[in-house]
């Protein structure tokens, strides 16, 4: 009898382990996707010559991210703009609440390499 209970409990722990692994893979996928989106966003900021409200709304609509400028919103040619991109993630096991994934990036205005 104890062997059957042990087997049932081990299946429960194995299932939770696989769900936790699936959450971690999904979290890494969302982080990588956000990181990949930051490259064309940096290019658009650099190419446009600065940040405007229309560019910020275009970035948020096209890439489905939240854009927050930390510094350099009124920068000129050759100056740096520091910004945060964030998106929301709804995990199965890691947390009951929706998690926010954020990355911080810096781009230079007018520099296209």
PDB file of C-alpha atoms in Angstrom:
ATOM      1  CA  UNK A   1       0.000   0.000   0.000  1.00  0.00           C
ATOM      2  CA  UNK A   2       2.775   2.475   0.849  1.00  0.00           C
ATOM      3  CA  UNK A   3       4.407   1.736  -2.491  1.00  0.00           C
ATOM      4  CA  UNK A   4       1.276   2.878  -4.333  1.00  0.00           C
ATOM      5  CA  UNK A   5       1.024   6.071  -2.267  1.00  0.00           C
ATOM      6  CA  UNK A   6       4.694   6.788  -2.929  1.00  0.00           C
ATOM      7  CA  UNK A   7       4.164   6.294  -6.660  1.00  0.00           C
ATOM      8  CA  UNK A   8       1.152   8.624  -6.685  1.00  0.00           C
ATOM      9  CA  UNK A   9       3.067  11.303  -4.748  1.00  0.00           C
ATOM     10  CA  UNK A  10       6.056  10.992  -7.059  1.00  0.00           C
ATOM     11  CA  UNK A  11       3.783  11.536 -10.077  1.00  0.00           C
ATOM     12  CA  UNK A  12       2.412  14.661  -8.398  1.00  0.00           C
ATOM     13  CA  UNK A  13       5.910  16.043  -7.777  1.00  0.00           C
ATOM     14  CA  UNK A  14       6.994  15.148 -11.309  1.00  0.00           C
ATOM     15  CA  UNK A  15       3.977  16.959 -12.771  1.00  0.00           C
ATOM     16  CA  UNK A  16       4.733  20.079 -10.694  1.00  0.00           C
ATOM     17  CA  UNK A  17       8.364  19.898 -11.770  1.00  0.00           C
ATOM     18  CA  UNK A  18       7.370  19.793 -15.451  1.00  0.00           C
ATOM     19  CA  UNK A  19       4.958  22.723 -15.005  1.00  0.00           C
ATOM     20  CA  UNK A  20       7.706  24.727 -13.295  1.00  0.00           C
ATOM     21  CA  UNK A  21      10.053  23.891 -16.186  1.00  0.00           C
ATOM     22  CA  UNK A  22       7.421  24.999 -18.694  1.00  0.00           C
ATOM     23  CA  UNK A  23       7.083  28.313 -16.815  1.00  0.00           C
ATOM     24  CA  UNK A  24      10.829  28.840 -16.889  1.00  0.00           C
ATOM     25  CA  UNK A  25      10.984  28.113 -20.634  1.00  0.00           C
ATOM     26  CA  UNK A  26       8.092  30.515 -21.286  1.00  0.00           C
ATOM     27  CA  UNK A  27       9.739  33.184 -19.143  1.00  0.00           C
ATOM     28  CA  UNK A  28      13.021  32.819 -21.042  1.00  0.00           C
ATOM     29  CA  UNK A  29      11.166  32.930 -24.375  1.00  0.00           C
ATOM     30  CA  UNK A  30       9.425  36.187 -23.412  1.00  0.00           C
ATOM     31  CA  UNK A  31      12.707  37.715 -22.215  1.00  0.00           C
ATOM     32  CA  UNK A  32      14.486  36.721 -25.435  1.00  0.00           C
ATOM     33  CA  UNK A  33      11.613  38.095 -27.506  1.00  0.00           C
ATOM     34  CA  UNK A  34      11.804  41.407 -25.651  1.00  0.00           C
ATOM     35  CA  UNK A  35      15.569  41.494 -26.149  1.00  0.00           C
ATOM     36  CA  UNK A  36      15.147  40.832 -29.871  1.00  0.00           C
ATOM     37  CA  UNK A  37      12.592  43.646 -30.160  1.00  0.00           C
ATOM     38  CA  UNK A  38      15.035  46.095 -28.567  1.00  0.00           C
ATOM     39  CA  UNK A  39      17.377  45.967 -31.585  1.00  0.00           C
ATOM     40  CA  UNK A  40      14.974  47.405 -34.196  1.00  0.00           C
ATOM     41  CA  UNK A  41      13.583  49.804 -31.588  1.00  0.00           C
ATOM     42  CA  UNK A  42      17.078  51.183 -30.948  1.00  0.00           C
ATOM     43  CA  UNK A  43      17.570  51.492 -34.695  1.00  0.00           C
ATOM     44  CA  UNK A  44      14.302  53.431 -35.111  1.00  0.00           C
ATOM     45  CA  UNK A  45      15.181  55.815 -32.277  1.00  0.00           C
ATOM     46  CA  UNK A  46      18.644  56.400 -33.712  1.00  0.00           C
ATOM     47  CA  UNK A  47      17.366  56.861 -37.255  1.00  0.00           C
ATOM     48  CA  UNK A  48      14.566  59.255 -36.302  1.00  0.00           C
ATOM     49  CA  UNK A  49      16.970  61.608 -34.523  1.00  0.00           C
ATOM     50  CA  UNK A  50      15.252  61.572 -31.138  1.00  0.00           C
ATOM     51  CA  UNK A  51      12.164  60.601 -29.227  1.00  0.00           C
ATOM     52  CA  UNK A  52       8.772  62.088 -29.918  1.00  0.00           C
ATOM     53  CA  UNK A  53       5.378  61.121 -28.559  1.00  0.00           C
ATOM     54  CA  UNK A  54       4.348  59.775 -31.960  1.00  0.00           C
ATOM     55  CA  UNK A  55       7.464  57.581 -32.148  1.00  0.00           C
ATOM     56  CA  UNK A  56       6.828  56.226 -28.647  1.00  0.00           C
ATOM     57  CA  UNK A  57       3.202  55.368 -29.484  1.00  0.00           C
ATOM     58  CA  UNK A  58       4.338  53.799 -32.781  1.00  0.00           C
ATOM     59  CA  UNK A  59       6.869  51.631 -30.914  1.00  0.00           C
ATOM     60  CA  UNK A  60       4.280  50.556 -28.351  1.00  0.00           C
ATOM     61  CA  UNK A  61       1.707  49.706 -31.040  1.00  0.00           C
ATOM     62  CA  UNK A  62       4.041  47.935 -33.466  1.00  0.00           C
ATOM     63  CA  UNK A  63       6.005  45.885 -30.929  1.00  0.00           C
ATOM     64  CA  UNK A  64       3.348  45.424 -28.190  1.00  0.00           C
ATOM     65  CA  UNK A  65       5.614  46.627 -25.379  1.00  0.00           C
ATOM     66  CA  UNK A  66       5.553  49.378 -22.776  1.00  0.00           C
ATOM     67  CA  UNK A  67       8.194  52.010 -23.513  1.00  0.00           C
ATOM     68  CA  UNK A  68       9.621  54.181 -20.722  1.00  0.00           C
ATOM     69  CA  UNK A  69      12.342  56.734 -21.372  1.00  0.00           C
ATOM     70  CA  UNK A  70      14.716  57.079 -18.424  1.00  0.00           C
ATOM     71  CA  UNK A  71      17.050  59.773 -19.707  1.00  0.00           C
ATOM     72  CA  UNK A  72      17.834  61.620 -22.895  1.00  0.00           C
ATOM     73  CA  UNK A  73      14.319  62.191 -24.194  1.00  0.00           C
ATOM     74  CA  UNK A  74      15.380  65.578 -25.603  1.00  0.00           C
ATOM     75  CA  UNK A  75      18.805  64.424 -26.822  1.00  0.00           C
ATOM     76  CA  UNK A  76      20.466  65.658 -29.975  1.00  0.00           C
ATOM     77  CA  UNK A  77      22.778  64.026 -32.483  1.00  0.00           C
ATOM     78  CA  UNK A  78      25.448  61.855 -30.863  1.00  0.00           C
ATOM     79  CA  UNK A  79      23.848  61.754 -27.417  1.00  0.00           C
ATOM     80  CA  UNK A  80      22.523  58.674 -25.650  1.00  0.00           C
ATOM     81  CA  UNK A  81      18.934  57.716 -24.869  1.00  0.00           C
ATOM     82  CA  UNK A  82      18.313  55.276 -22.038  1.00  0.00           C
ATOM     83  CA  UNK A  83      14.992  53.436 -22.024  1.00  0.00           C
ATOM     84  CA  UNK A  84      13.139  50.476 -20.537  1.00  0.00           C
ATOM     85  CA  UNK A  85      11.041  48.025 -22.506  1.00  0.00           C
ATOM     86  CA  UNK A  86       8.589  45.912 -20.534  1.00  0.00           C
ATOM     87  CA  UNK A  87       5.916  43.329 -21.182  1.00  0.00           C
ATOM     88  CA  UNK A  88       3.617  41.226 -19.021  1.00  0.00           C
ATOM     89  CA  UNK A  89       3.834  37.472 -18.447  1.00  0.00           C
ATOM     90  CA  UNK A  90       1.192  35.259 -16.820  1.00  0.00           C
ATOM     91  CA  UNK A  91       2.924  32.209 -15.271  1.00  0.00           C
ATOM     92  CA  UNK A  92       1.212  28.937 -14.331  1.00  0.00           C
ATOM     93  CA  UNK A  93       3.200  27.935 -11.238  1.00  0.00           C
ATOM     94  CA  UNK A  94       5.862  30.553 -10.418  1.00  0.00           C
ATOM     95  CA  UNK A  95       3.437  33.245  -9.267  1.00  0.00           C
ATOM     96  CA  UNK A  96      -0.276  33.822  -8.890  1.00  0.00           C
ATOM     97  CA  UNK A  97       0.039  37.370 -10.185  1.00  0.00           C
ATOM     98  CA  UNK A  98       1.017  38.655 -13.598  1.00  0.00           C
ATOM     99  CA  UNK A  99       4.773  39.271 -13.807  1.00  0.00           C
ATOM    100  CA  UNK A 100       6.381  42.207 -15.614  1.00  0.00           C
ATOM    101  CA  UNK A 101       9.515  41.471 -17.616  1.00  0.00           C
ATOM    102  CA  UNK A 102      11.699  44.530 -18.231  1.00  0.00           C
ATOM    103  CA  UNK A 103      14.955  45.221 -20.001  1.00  0.00           C
ATOM    104  CA  UNK A 104      17.007  48.417 -19.942  1.00  0.00           C
ATOM    105  CA  UNK A 105      18.776  49.536 -23.109  1.00  0.00           C
ATOM    106  CA  UNK A 106      20.818  52.518 -24.341  1.00  0.00           C
ATOM    107  CA  UNK A 107      21.033  53.813 -27.895  1.00  0.00           C
ATOM    108  CA  UNK A 108      22.898  56.697 -29.504  1.00  0.00           C
ATOM    109  CA  UNK A 109      21.012  59.234 -31.575  1.00  0.00           C
ATOM    110  CA  UNK A 110      22.172  59.407 -35.184  1.00  0.00           C
ATOM    111  CA  UNK A 111      24.601  56.479 -34.974  1.00  0.00           C
ATOM    112  CA  UNK A 112      23.691  53.736 -37.428  1.00  0.00           C
ATOM    113  CA  UNK A 113      26.377  51.068 -37.564  1.00  0.00           C
TER     114      UNK A 113
END
